[in-house]
mmCIF file of C-alpha atoms in Angstrom:
data_model
loop_
_atom_site.group_PDB
_atom_site.id
_atom_site.type_symbol
_atom_site.label_atom_id
_atom_site.label_comp_id
_atom_site.label_asym_id
_atom_site.label_seq_id
_atom_site.Cartn_x
_atom_site.Cartn_y
_atom_site.Cartn_z
ATOM 1 C CA GLY A 78 0.000 0.000 0.000
ATOM 2 C CA ASN A 79 2.807 2.365 0.899
ATOM 3 C CA ASN A 80 4.382 1.741 -2.507
ATOM 4 C CA VAL A 81 1.176 2.716 -4.237
ATOM 5 C CA LEU A 82 0.963 5.864 -2.138
ATOM 6 C CA ARG A 83 4.560 6.724 -2.879
ATOM 7 C CA MET A 84 4.030 6.162 -6.586
ATOM 8 C CA SER A 85 0.849 8.178 -6.713
ATOM 9 C CA SER A 86 2.387 11.010 -4.690
ATOM 10 C CA GLY A 87 5.399 10.837 -7.019
ATOM 11 C CA ILE A 88 3.108 11.067 -10.007
ATOM 12 C CA GLN A 89 1.259 13.982 -8.451
ATOM 13 C CA THR A 90 4.357 16.012 -7.685
ATOM 14 C CA LYS A 91 5.823 15.628 -11.170
ATOM 15 C CA PRO A 92 3.028 17.433 -13.034
ATOM 16 C CA LYS A 93 3.157 20.221 -10.450
ATOM 17 C CA THR A 94 6.809 20.929 -11.152
ATOM 18 C CA ALA A 95 6.129 20.669 -14.889
ATOM 19 C CA VAL A 96 3.259 23.139 -14.609
ATOM 20 C CA GLN A 97 5.328 25.506 -12.494
ATOM 21 C CA LYS A 98 8.137 25.347 -15.012
ATOM 22 C CA SER A 99 5.910 26.252 -17.915
ATOM 23 C CA LYS A 100 4.463 29.148 -15.935
ATOM 24 C CA THR A 101 7.802 30.648 -15.061
ATOM 25 C CA SER A 102 9.636 29.759 -18.272
ATOM 26 C CA PRO A 103 9.092 32.348 -21.028
ATOM 27 C CA LEU A 104 10.033 29.857 -23.762
ATOM 28 C CA PRO A 105 6.600 28.504 -24.739
ATOM 29 C CA ARG A 106 5.189 32.034 -24.904
ATOM 30 C CA SER A 107 7.852 33.987 -26.725
ATOM 31 C CA PRO A 108 7.596 32.156 -30.100
ATOM 32 C CA GLU A 109 3.839 32.777 -30.016
ATOM 33 C CA SER A 110 4.193 36.458 -29.269
ATOM 34 C CA GLY A 111 6.821 36.673 -32.017
ATOM 35 C CA VAL A 112 4.516 35.035 -34.549
ATOM 36 C CA LYS A 113 1.283 36.840 -33.689
ATOM 37 C CA PRO A 114 1.935 40.277 -35.252
ATOM 38 C CA GLN A 115 2.955 38.779 -38.591
ATOM 39 C CA PRO A 116 -0.361 37.342 -39.875
ATOM 40 C CA LYS A 117 -2.083 40.740 -39.563
ATOM 41 C CA PRO A 118 -0.998 42.279 -42.899
ATOM 42 C CA SER A 119 -1.574 39.006 -44.745
ATOM 43 C CA ASP A 120 -5.131 38.810 -43.400
ATOM 44 C CA LYS A 121 -5.973 41.720 -45.679
ATOM 45 C CA LEU A 122 -4.398 40.161 -48.733
ATOM 46 C CA ASN A 123 -5.932 38.049 -51.409
ATOM 47 C CA PRO A 124 -5.179 34.463 -50.245
ATOM 48 C CA LYS A 125 -4.045 33.627 -53.785
ATOM 49 C CA THR A 126 -1.143 36.034 -53.533
ATOM 50 C CA ILE A 127 0.146 35.314 -50.034
ATOM 51 C CA ASP A 128 2.438 32.391 -50.682
ATOM 52 C CA PRO A 129 4.132 32.508 -54.082
ATOM 53 C CA PHE A 130 4.107 36.294 -54.217
ATOM 54 C CA ALA A 131 4.964 37.134 -50.603
ATOM 55 C CA ALA A 132 7.558 39.731 -51.642
ATOM 56 C CA TYR A 133 5.024 41.562 -53.794
ATOM 57 C CA SER A 134 2.388 41.436 -51.065
ATOM 58 C CA GLN A 135 4.677 43.070 -48.524
ATOM 59 C CA ARG A 136 5.496 45.838 -50.963
ATOM 60 C CA SER A 137 1.855 46.554 -51.713
ATOM 61 C CA SER A 138 1.097 47.063 -48.006
ATOM 62 C CA ALA A 139 3.894 49.654 -48.017
ATOM 63 C CA PHE A 140 1.805 51.610 -50.553
ATOM 64 C CA ALA A 141 -1.153 51.482 -48.140
ATOM 65 C CA ALA A 142 1.049 52.730 -45.293
ATOM 66 C CA MET A 143 2.386 55.573 -47.419
ATOM 67 C CA TYR A 144 -1.134 56.552 -48.483
ATOM 68 C CA ALA A 145 -2.281 56.537 -44.843
ATOM 69 C CA LYS A 146 0.488 58.862 -43.698
ATOM 70 C CA GLY A 147 -0.071 61.290 -46.589
ATOM 71 C CA GLY A 148 2.985 60.296 -48.624
ATOM 72 C CA ILE A 149 0.957 60.170 -51.847
ATOM 73 C CA PRO A 150 -0.151 63.679 -52.859
ATOM 74 C CA CYS A 151 -3.527 62.694 -54.287
ATOM 75 C CA ARG A 152 -6.732 61.474 -52.687
ATOM 76 C CA LEU A 153 -9.849 59.682 -53.790
ATOM 77 C CA VAL A 154 -12.928 61.900 -53.966
ATOM 78 C CA HIS A 155 -16.168 59.913 -53.916
ATOM 79 C CA GLY A 156 -18.587 61.037 -56.597
ATOM 80 C CA SER A 157 -22.199 59.924 -56.930
ATOM 81 C CA VAL A 158 -21.534 58.509 -60.396
ATOM 82 C CA LYS A 159 -17.787 58.542 -60.779
ATOM 83 C CA HIS A 160 -14.829 58.682 -58.425
ATOM 84 C CA LYS A 161 -12.003 61.104 -59.151
ATOM 85 C CA LEU A 162 -8.638 62.116 -57.763
ATOM 86 C CA ARG A 163 -7.900 65.349 -55.979
ATOM 87 C CA TRP A 164 -4.259 66.413 -56.094
ATOM 88 C CA GLU A 165 -2.867 68.341 -53.137
ATOM 89 C CA CYS A 166 -0.662 70.282 -55.561
ATOM 90 C CA PRO A 167 -0.693 70.432 -59.377
ATOM 91 C CA PRO A 168 0.527 67.030 -60.704
ATOM 92 C CA GLU A 169 3.017 68.777 -63.024
ATOM 93 C CA THR A 170 4.876 70.034 -59.931
ATOM 94 C CA VAL A 171 5.172 66.573 -58.337
ATOM 95 C CA PRO A 172 8.546 64.787 -58.757
ATOM 96 C CA PHE A 173 8.122 61.663 -60.893
ATOM 97 C CA ASP A 174 10.888 60.077 -58.837
ATOM 98 C CA PRO A 175 9.591 58.472 -56.649
ATOM 99 C CA LEU A 176 5.856 59.078 -57.196
ATOM 100 C CA LEU A 177 5.494 57.401 -60.606
ATOM 101 C CA LEU A 178 7.319 54.345 -59.232
ATOM 102 C CA THR A 179 5.206 54.338 -56.055
ATOM 103 C CA LEU A 180 1.956 54.510 -58.053
ATOM 104 C CA ALA A 181 3.201 51.663 -60.273
ATOM 105 C CA GLU A 182 3.872 49.642 -57.102
ATOM 106 C CA GLY A 183 0.293 50.380 -56.056
ATOM 107 C CA LEU A 184 -1.064 48.650 -59.167
ATOM 108 C CA ARG A 185 -0.542 45.401 -57.265
ATOM 109 C CA GLU A 186 -2.913 46.518 -54.491
ATOM 110 C CA THR A 187 -6.183 44.608 -54.302
ATOM 111 C CA LYS A 188 -8.072 46.876 -51.897
ATOM 112 C CA HIS A 189 -10.114 50.043 -52.371
ATOM 113 C CA PRO A 190 -9.164 52.958 -52.435
ATOM 114 C CA TYR A 191 -5.537 52.001 -53.186
ATOM 115 C CA THR A 192 -6.432 50.348 -56.478
ATOM 116 C CA PHE A 193 -8.241 53.448 -57.766
ATOM 117 C CA VAL A 194 -5.583 55.879 -56.530
ATOM 118 C CA SER A 195 -2.742 53.928 -58.153
ATOM 119 C CA ILE A 196 -4.515 53.427 -61.521
ATOM 120 C CA GLU A 197 -5.804 56.988 -61.823
ATOM 121 C CA GLY A 198 -2.700 58.592 -60.299
ATOM 122 C CA PHE A 199 -0.364 56.749 -62.687
ATOM 123 C CA LYS A 200 -2.509 57.764 -65.670
ATOM 124 C CA GLU A 201 -2.861 61.424 -64.642
ATOM 125 C CA LEU A 202 0.826 61.815 -63.803
ATOM 126 C CA LEU A 203 1.724 60.614 -67.305
ATOM 127 C CA MET A 204 -0.661 63.209 -68.765
ATOM 128 C CA VAL A 205 1.250 66.237 -67.434
ATOM 129 C CA GLU A 206 3.269 68.414 -69.762
ATOM 130 C CA GLY A 207 6.812 67.147 -70.196
ATOM 131 C CA ALA A 208 5.913 63.681 -68.832
ATOM 132 C CA ALA A 209 8.117 61.914 -71.413
ATOM 133 C CA GLY A 210 11.278 63.685 -70.267
ATOM 134 C CA LYS A 211 10.501 62.827 -66.641
ATOM 135 C CA ALA A 212 9.451 59.207 -67.234
ATOM 136 C CA ILE A 213 12.212 58.062 -69.651
ATOM 137 C CA PRO A 214 15.057 58.226 -67.056
ATOM 138 C CA LEU A 215 12.924 56.084 -64.725
ATOM 139 C CA LEU A 216 12.328 53.234 -67.216
ATOM 140 C CA PRO A 217 15.085 50.933 -65.863
ATOM 141 C CA ARG A 218 13.391 51.066 -62.436
ATOM 142 C CA LEU A 219 9.804 51.348 -63.642
ATOM 143 C CA VAL A 220 9.768 48.357 -66.017
ATOM 144 C CA PRO A 221 10.600 45.787 -63.281
ATOM 145 C CA VAL A 222 7.714 47.159 -61.183
ATOM 146 C CA LEU A 223 5.292 46.789 -64.111
ATOM 147 C CA LYS A 224 6.729 43.339 -64.795
ATOM 148 C CA ALA A 225 5.822 42.332 -61.222
ATOM 149 C CA ALA A 226 2.206 43.397 -61.877
ATOM 150 C CA LEU A 227 2.164 41.462 -65.168
ATOM 151 C CA ALA A 228 3.574 38.382 -63.401
ATOM 152 C CA HIS A 229 0.970 38.552 -60.632
ATOM 153 C CA SER A 230 -1.447 35.647 -60.166
ATOM 154 C CA ASP A 231 -4.407 38.019 -59.750
ATOM 155 C CA ASP A 232 -6.029 38.670 -63.140
ATOM 156 C CA GLU A 233 -7.120 42.183 -62.220
ATOM 157 C CA VAL A 234 -3.590 43.116 -61.173
ATOM 158 C CA PHE A 235 -2.335 41.799 -64.525
ATOM 159 C CA GLY A 236 -4.953 43.902 -66.347
ATOM 160 C CA ARG A 237 -3.907 47.030 -64.477
ATOM 161 C CA GLY A 238 -0.256 46.369 -65.289
ATOM 162 C CA LEU A 239 -1.107 45.942 -68.964
ATOM 163 C CA ASP A 240 -3.087 49.203 -69.108
ATOM 164 C CA ALA A 241 -0.268 51.050 -67.360
ATOM 165 C CA LEU A 242 2.267 49.634 -69.828
ATOM 166 C CA VAL A 243 0.211 50.874 -72.799
ATOM 167 C CA GLN A 244 -0.157 54.326 -71.178
ATOM 168 C CA LEU A 245 3.589 54.460 -70.568
ATOM 169 C CA SER A 246 4.339 53.397 -74.132
ATOM 170 C CA ALA A 247 2.141 56.207 -75.501
ATOM 171 C CA VAL A 248 4.227 58.719 -73.518
ATOM 172 C CA VAL A 249 7.791 57.431 -73.930
ATOM 173 C CA GLY A 250 7.452 55.912 -77.427
ATOM 174 C CA PRO A 251 10.537 54.108 -78.810
ATOM 175 C CA SER A 252 12.413 54.578 -75.493
ATOM 176 C CA LEU A 253 10.475 51.597 -74.171
ATOM 177 C CA ASN A 254 11.665 49.254 -76.945
ATOM 178 C CA ASP A 255 14.840 48.108 -75.188
ATOM 179 C CA HIS A 256 12.805 47.133 -72.122
ATOM 180 C CA LEU A 257 9.987 45.259 -73.879
ATOM 181 C CA LYS A 258 11.890 41.969 -74.022
ATOM 182 C CA HIS A 259 11.698 41.793 -70.204
ATOM 183 C CA LEU A 260 7.898 41.898 -70.375
ATOM 184 C CA LEU A 261 7.024 39.725 -73.357
ATOM 185 C CA THR A 262 7.256 36.391 -71.512
ATOM 186 C CA ASN A 263 4.634 37.596 -69.007
ATOM 187 C CA LEU A 264 2.373 38.741 -71.828
ATOM 188 C CA SER A 265 2.743 35.544 -73.873
ATOM 189 C CA ARG A 266 1.950 33.461 -70.777
ATOM 190 C CA ARG A 267 -1.453 35.159 -70.396
ATOM 191 C CA LEU A 268 -2.011 35.186 -74.183
ATOM 192 C CA MET A 269 -2.794 31.460 -73.954
ATOM 193 C CA TYR A 270 -5.958 32.278 -72.006
ATOM 194 C CA LYS A 271 -8.952 33.146 -74.147
ATOM 195 C CA LYS A 272 -10.174 35.933 -71.845
ATOM 196 C CA PHE A 273 -6.918 37.877 -72.291
ATOM 197 C CA LYS A 274 -6.244 37.224 -75.961
ATOM 198 C CA GLU A 275 -8.050 40.289 -77.333
ATOM 199 C CA LYS A 276 -6.807 42.661 -74.612
ATOM 200 C CA ILE A 277 -3.172 41.593 -75.020
ATOM 201 C CA THR A 278 -3.343 41.664 -78.830
ATOM 202 C CA THR A 279 -4.672 45.243 -78.714
ATOM 203 C CA ALA A 280 -1.996 46.197 -76.202
ATOM 204 C CA LEU A 281 0.769 44.744 -78.408
ATOM 205 C CA GLN A 282 -0.580 46.661 -81.414
ATOM 206 C CA ASN A 283 -0.469 49.872 -79.359
ATOM 207 C CA LEU A 284 3.081 49.134 -78.187
ATOM 208 C CA GLU A 285 4.114 48.517 -81.791
ATOM 209 C CA GLN A 286 2.485 51.726 -82.967
ATOM 210 C CA CYS A 287 4.145 53.829 -80.273
ATOM 211 C CA GLY A 288 7.483 52.071 -80.519
ATOM 212 C CA GLY A 289 7.852 52.349 -84.287
ATOM 213 C CA LYS A 290 9.393 49.805 -86.672
ATOM 214 C CA VAL A 291 12.097 48.584 -84.277
ATOM 215 C CA SER A 292 9.524 47.307 -81.788
#
């Protein structure tokens, strides 16, 4: 009987020390607290884009952060029929470096109002007088950003990247030719899908028209 008592008391004391250890030891808690803040940004993202495009997803939340702190000098104005942008200063006075690049980054956003601001802002910035002279020096940095949109798994992001590329081509003309080879694989990949065939074909015709014979 004493043996049984000893064993049972031995069994009882062991869990107590184990429980005490886990209470005092910070080890089981610290990995959790380290992991918890991370899922928050990804909760907002399209699940499709989280894994294979993690790098792009992180960048697009940077656009949201910049918009929130007023780093992008234009804002969405809700209209009853149509939304529009309000610029805090005339767009022709805004430095293209870095704003044109930042707006191009924003094309990969999947949330309102960032999507509208990036699409409309990119388009309106390219419409200012002297846009070609300001945009051409940025092409080596701008093309990889557009390429990331064209390589995105989200169809809408791809469509926005394609529109932006055509708008850019209309402004910079033949200057884009040397960079087109970096983008064609992404375009030909989507060309296999029926829903994109017409849109991409039209885009390529526009690129050819703006780029001249060489393109």
